[in-house]
Short mmCIF file of C-alpha atoms in Angstrom, two decimals:
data_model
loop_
_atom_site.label_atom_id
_atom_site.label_comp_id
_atom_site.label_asym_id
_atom_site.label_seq_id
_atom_site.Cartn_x
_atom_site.Cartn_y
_atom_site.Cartn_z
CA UNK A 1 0.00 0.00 0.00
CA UNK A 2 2.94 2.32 -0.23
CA UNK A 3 4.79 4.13 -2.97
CA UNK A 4 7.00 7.67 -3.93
CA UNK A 5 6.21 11.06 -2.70
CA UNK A 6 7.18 14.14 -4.35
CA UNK A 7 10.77 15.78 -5.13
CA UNK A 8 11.73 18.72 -3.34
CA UNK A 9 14.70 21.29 -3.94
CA UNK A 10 18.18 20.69 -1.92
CA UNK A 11 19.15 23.65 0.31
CA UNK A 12 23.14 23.69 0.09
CA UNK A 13 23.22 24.77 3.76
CA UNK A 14 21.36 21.39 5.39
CA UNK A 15 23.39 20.28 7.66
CA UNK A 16 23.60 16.03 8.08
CA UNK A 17 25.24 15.87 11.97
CA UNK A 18 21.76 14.58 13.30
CA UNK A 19 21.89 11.70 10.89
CA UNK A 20 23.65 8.57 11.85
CA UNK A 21 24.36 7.04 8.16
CA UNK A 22 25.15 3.71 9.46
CA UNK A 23 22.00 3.62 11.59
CA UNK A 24 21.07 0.02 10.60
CA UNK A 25 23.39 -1.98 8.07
CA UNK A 26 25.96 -0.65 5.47
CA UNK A 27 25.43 -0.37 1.97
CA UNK A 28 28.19 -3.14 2.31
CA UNK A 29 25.84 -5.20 3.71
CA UNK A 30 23.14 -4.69 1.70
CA UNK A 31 25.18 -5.54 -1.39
CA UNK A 32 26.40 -8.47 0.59
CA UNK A 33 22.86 -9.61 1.47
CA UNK A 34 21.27 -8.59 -1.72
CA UNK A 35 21.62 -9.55 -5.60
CA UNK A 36 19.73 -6.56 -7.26
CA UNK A 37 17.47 -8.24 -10.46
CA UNK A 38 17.17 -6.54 -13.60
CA UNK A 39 13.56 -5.91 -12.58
CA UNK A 40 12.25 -2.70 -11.94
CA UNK A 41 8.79 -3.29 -10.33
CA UNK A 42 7.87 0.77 -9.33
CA UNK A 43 8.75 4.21 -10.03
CA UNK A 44 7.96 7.11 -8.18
CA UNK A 45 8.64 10.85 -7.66
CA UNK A 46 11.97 9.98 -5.49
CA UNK A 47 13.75 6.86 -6.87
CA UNK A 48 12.59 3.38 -8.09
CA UNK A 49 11.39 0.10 -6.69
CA UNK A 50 14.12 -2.97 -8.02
CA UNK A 51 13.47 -6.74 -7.82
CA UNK A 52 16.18 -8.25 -4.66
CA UNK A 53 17.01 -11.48 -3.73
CA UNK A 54 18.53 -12.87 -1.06
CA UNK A 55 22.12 -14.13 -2.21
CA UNK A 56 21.71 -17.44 0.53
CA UNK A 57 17.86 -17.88 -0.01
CA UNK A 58 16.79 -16.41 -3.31
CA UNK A 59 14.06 -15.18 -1.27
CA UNK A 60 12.95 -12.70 -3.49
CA UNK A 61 11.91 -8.62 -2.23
CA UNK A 62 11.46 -5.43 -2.90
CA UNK A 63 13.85 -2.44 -2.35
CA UNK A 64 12.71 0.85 -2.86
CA UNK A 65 15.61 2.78 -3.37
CA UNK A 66 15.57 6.93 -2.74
CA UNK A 67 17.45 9.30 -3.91
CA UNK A 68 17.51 12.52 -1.78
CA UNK A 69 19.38 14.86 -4.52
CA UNK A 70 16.35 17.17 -5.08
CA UNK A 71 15.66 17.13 -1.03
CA UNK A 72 14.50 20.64 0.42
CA UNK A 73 16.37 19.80 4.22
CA UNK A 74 17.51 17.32 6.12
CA UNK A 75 14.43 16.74 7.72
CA UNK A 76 13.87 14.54 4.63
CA UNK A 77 16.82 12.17 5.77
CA UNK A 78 15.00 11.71 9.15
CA UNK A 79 11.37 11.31 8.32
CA UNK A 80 12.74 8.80 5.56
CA UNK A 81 14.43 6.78 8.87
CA UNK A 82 11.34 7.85 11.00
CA UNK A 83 9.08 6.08 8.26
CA UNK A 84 11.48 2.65 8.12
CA UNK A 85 11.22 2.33 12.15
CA UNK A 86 7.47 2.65 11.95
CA UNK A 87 7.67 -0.03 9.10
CA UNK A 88 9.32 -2.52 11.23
CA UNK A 89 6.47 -2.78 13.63
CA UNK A 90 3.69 -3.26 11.80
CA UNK A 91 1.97 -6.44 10.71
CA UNK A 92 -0.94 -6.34 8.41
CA UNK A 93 -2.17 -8.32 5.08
CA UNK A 94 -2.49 -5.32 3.27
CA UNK A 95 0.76 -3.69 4.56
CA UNK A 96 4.26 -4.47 2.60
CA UNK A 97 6.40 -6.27 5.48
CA UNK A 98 9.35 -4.64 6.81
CA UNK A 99 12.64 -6.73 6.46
CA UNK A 100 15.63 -4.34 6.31
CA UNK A 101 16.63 -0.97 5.29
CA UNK A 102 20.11 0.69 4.64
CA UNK A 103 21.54 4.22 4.01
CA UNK A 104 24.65 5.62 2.41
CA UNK A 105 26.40 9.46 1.78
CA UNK A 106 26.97 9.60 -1.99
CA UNK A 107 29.59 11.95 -3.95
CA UNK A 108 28.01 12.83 -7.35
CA UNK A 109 29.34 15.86 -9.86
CA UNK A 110 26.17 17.80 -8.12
CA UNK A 111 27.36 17.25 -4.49
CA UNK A 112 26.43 15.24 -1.92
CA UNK A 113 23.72 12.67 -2.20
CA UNK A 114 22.12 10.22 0.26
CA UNK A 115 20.83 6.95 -1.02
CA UNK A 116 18.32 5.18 1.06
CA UNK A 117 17.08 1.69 0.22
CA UNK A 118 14.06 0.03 2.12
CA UNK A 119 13.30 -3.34 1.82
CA UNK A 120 9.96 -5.16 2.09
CA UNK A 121 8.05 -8.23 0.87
CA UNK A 122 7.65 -8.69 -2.99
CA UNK A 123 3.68 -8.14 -3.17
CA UNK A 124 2.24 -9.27 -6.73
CA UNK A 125 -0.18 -7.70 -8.37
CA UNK A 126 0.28 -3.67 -10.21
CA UNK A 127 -1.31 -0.62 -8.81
CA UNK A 128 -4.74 -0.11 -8.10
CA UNK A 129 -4.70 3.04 -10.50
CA UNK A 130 -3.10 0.61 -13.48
CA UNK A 131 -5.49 -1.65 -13.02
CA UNK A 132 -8.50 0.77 -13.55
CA UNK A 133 -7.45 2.15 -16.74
CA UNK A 134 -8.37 -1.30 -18.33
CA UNK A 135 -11.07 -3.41 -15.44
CA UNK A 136 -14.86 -2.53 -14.79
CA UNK A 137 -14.95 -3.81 -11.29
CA UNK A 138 -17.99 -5.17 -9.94
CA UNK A 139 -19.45 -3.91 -7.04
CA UNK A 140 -18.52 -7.10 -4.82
CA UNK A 141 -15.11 -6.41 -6.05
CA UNK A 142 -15.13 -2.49 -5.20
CA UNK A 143 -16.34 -3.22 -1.65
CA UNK A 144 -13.88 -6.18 -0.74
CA UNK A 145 -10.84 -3.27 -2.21
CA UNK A 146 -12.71 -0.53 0.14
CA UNK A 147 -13.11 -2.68 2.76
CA UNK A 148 -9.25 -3.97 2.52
CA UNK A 149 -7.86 -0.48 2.34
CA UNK A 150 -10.09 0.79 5.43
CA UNK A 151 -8.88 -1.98 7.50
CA UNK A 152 -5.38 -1.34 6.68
CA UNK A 153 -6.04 2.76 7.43
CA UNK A 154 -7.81 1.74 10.98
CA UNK A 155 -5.05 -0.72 11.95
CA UNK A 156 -2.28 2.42 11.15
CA UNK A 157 -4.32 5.01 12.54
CA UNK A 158 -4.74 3.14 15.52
CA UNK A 159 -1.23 2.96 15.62
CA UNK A 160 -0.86 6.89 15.42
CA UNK A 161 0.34 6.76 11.56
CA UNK A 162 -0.83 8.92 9.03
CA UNK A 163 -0.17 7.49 5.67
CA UNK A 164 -0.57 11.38 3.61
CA UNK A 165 -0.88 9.92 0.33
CA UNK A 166 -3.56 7.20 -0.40
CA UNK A 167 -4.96 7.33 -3.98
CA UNK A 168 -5.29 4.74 -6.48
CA UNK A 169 -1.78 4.68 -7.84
CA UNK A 170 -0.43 4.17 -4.38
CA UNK A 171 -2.31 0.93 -3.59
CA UNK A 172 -0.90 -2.60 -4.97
CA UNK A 173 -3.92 -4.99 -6.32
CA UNK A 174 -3.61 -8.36 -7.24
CA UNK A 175 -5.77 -9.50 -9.58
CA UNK A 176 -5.93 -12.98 -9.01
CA UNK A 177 -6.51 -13.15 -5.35
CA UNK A 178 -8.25 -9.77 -4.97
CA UNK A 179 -5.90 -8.43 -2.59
CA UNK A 180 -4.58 -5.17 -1.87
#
């Protein structure tokens, strides 16, 4: 039920000393952990959503990866680590599932750069709004998808979590099952 915000301009004055960039595991690790697949499953306003697998497993996920090059403050950086913690503890069928998430401080020819990467579950399915341009759901079906995406609103809300973006585009739907 998650996907991209919006891009925002970088102020050249942010300072980064409140952000601990090896807060949870290295980008060593990740790389270590992780075989990125030639699939791109997402795109969004911030960075892209790759095909993982586990390099012991072949458990397959899905890492978001963010760029913060167009970020307006660093206040970015720490809702972005703010929005991973809350991840971790939550446990619903229509949520993504936490499993890891990594940061690294990047040198590009525009300056610095922060890459963050969250990883979740590999859901199935395409986005709500995708699916729309070519389905006529039946009404059955449009109340099971309200119903789904209420629960999963009451279960964060009741959690104190706000999700600030929930449209169509932002909601995975698998066909098959009827899931979100």
């Amino acid at each position: 039920m998650y996907k991209e915000g919006s891009n925002r301009g970088f102020s050249p004055m942010t300072t980064t000393s409140s952000i601990d960039l090896e807060h949870r595991l290295s980008w060593d690790d990740f790389v270590a952990k992780y075989e990125i697949l030639n699939e791109e499953v997402g795109r969004g306003g911030q960075g892209i959503v790759q095909a993982v697998q586990t390099r012991d497993t072949q458990q397959p996920h899905a890492a978001k990866i963010v760029s913060f090059r167009n970020m307006k403050d660093v206040s970015e950086l720490t809702r972005w680590e703010k929005e991973a913690a809350l991840l971790q503890g939550l446990d619903h069928p229509a949520i993504l599932r936490y499993v890891d998430h990594y940061m690294r401080r990047v040198e590009t020819p525009w300056g610095e750069d922060y890459e963050c990467v969250l990883v979740t579950e590999l859901a199935e399915g395409e986005t709500l709004g995708e699916v729309m341009k070519r389905k006529k759901f039946s009404e059955a079906e449009l109340v099971s998808i309200r119903d789904q995406v209420l629960d999963a609103l009451a279960y964060i809300h009741e959690r104190g979590i706000v999700h600030r973006d929930v449209k169509p585009d932002n909601i995975l739907y698998d066909e098959k099952s009827g899931k979100v």
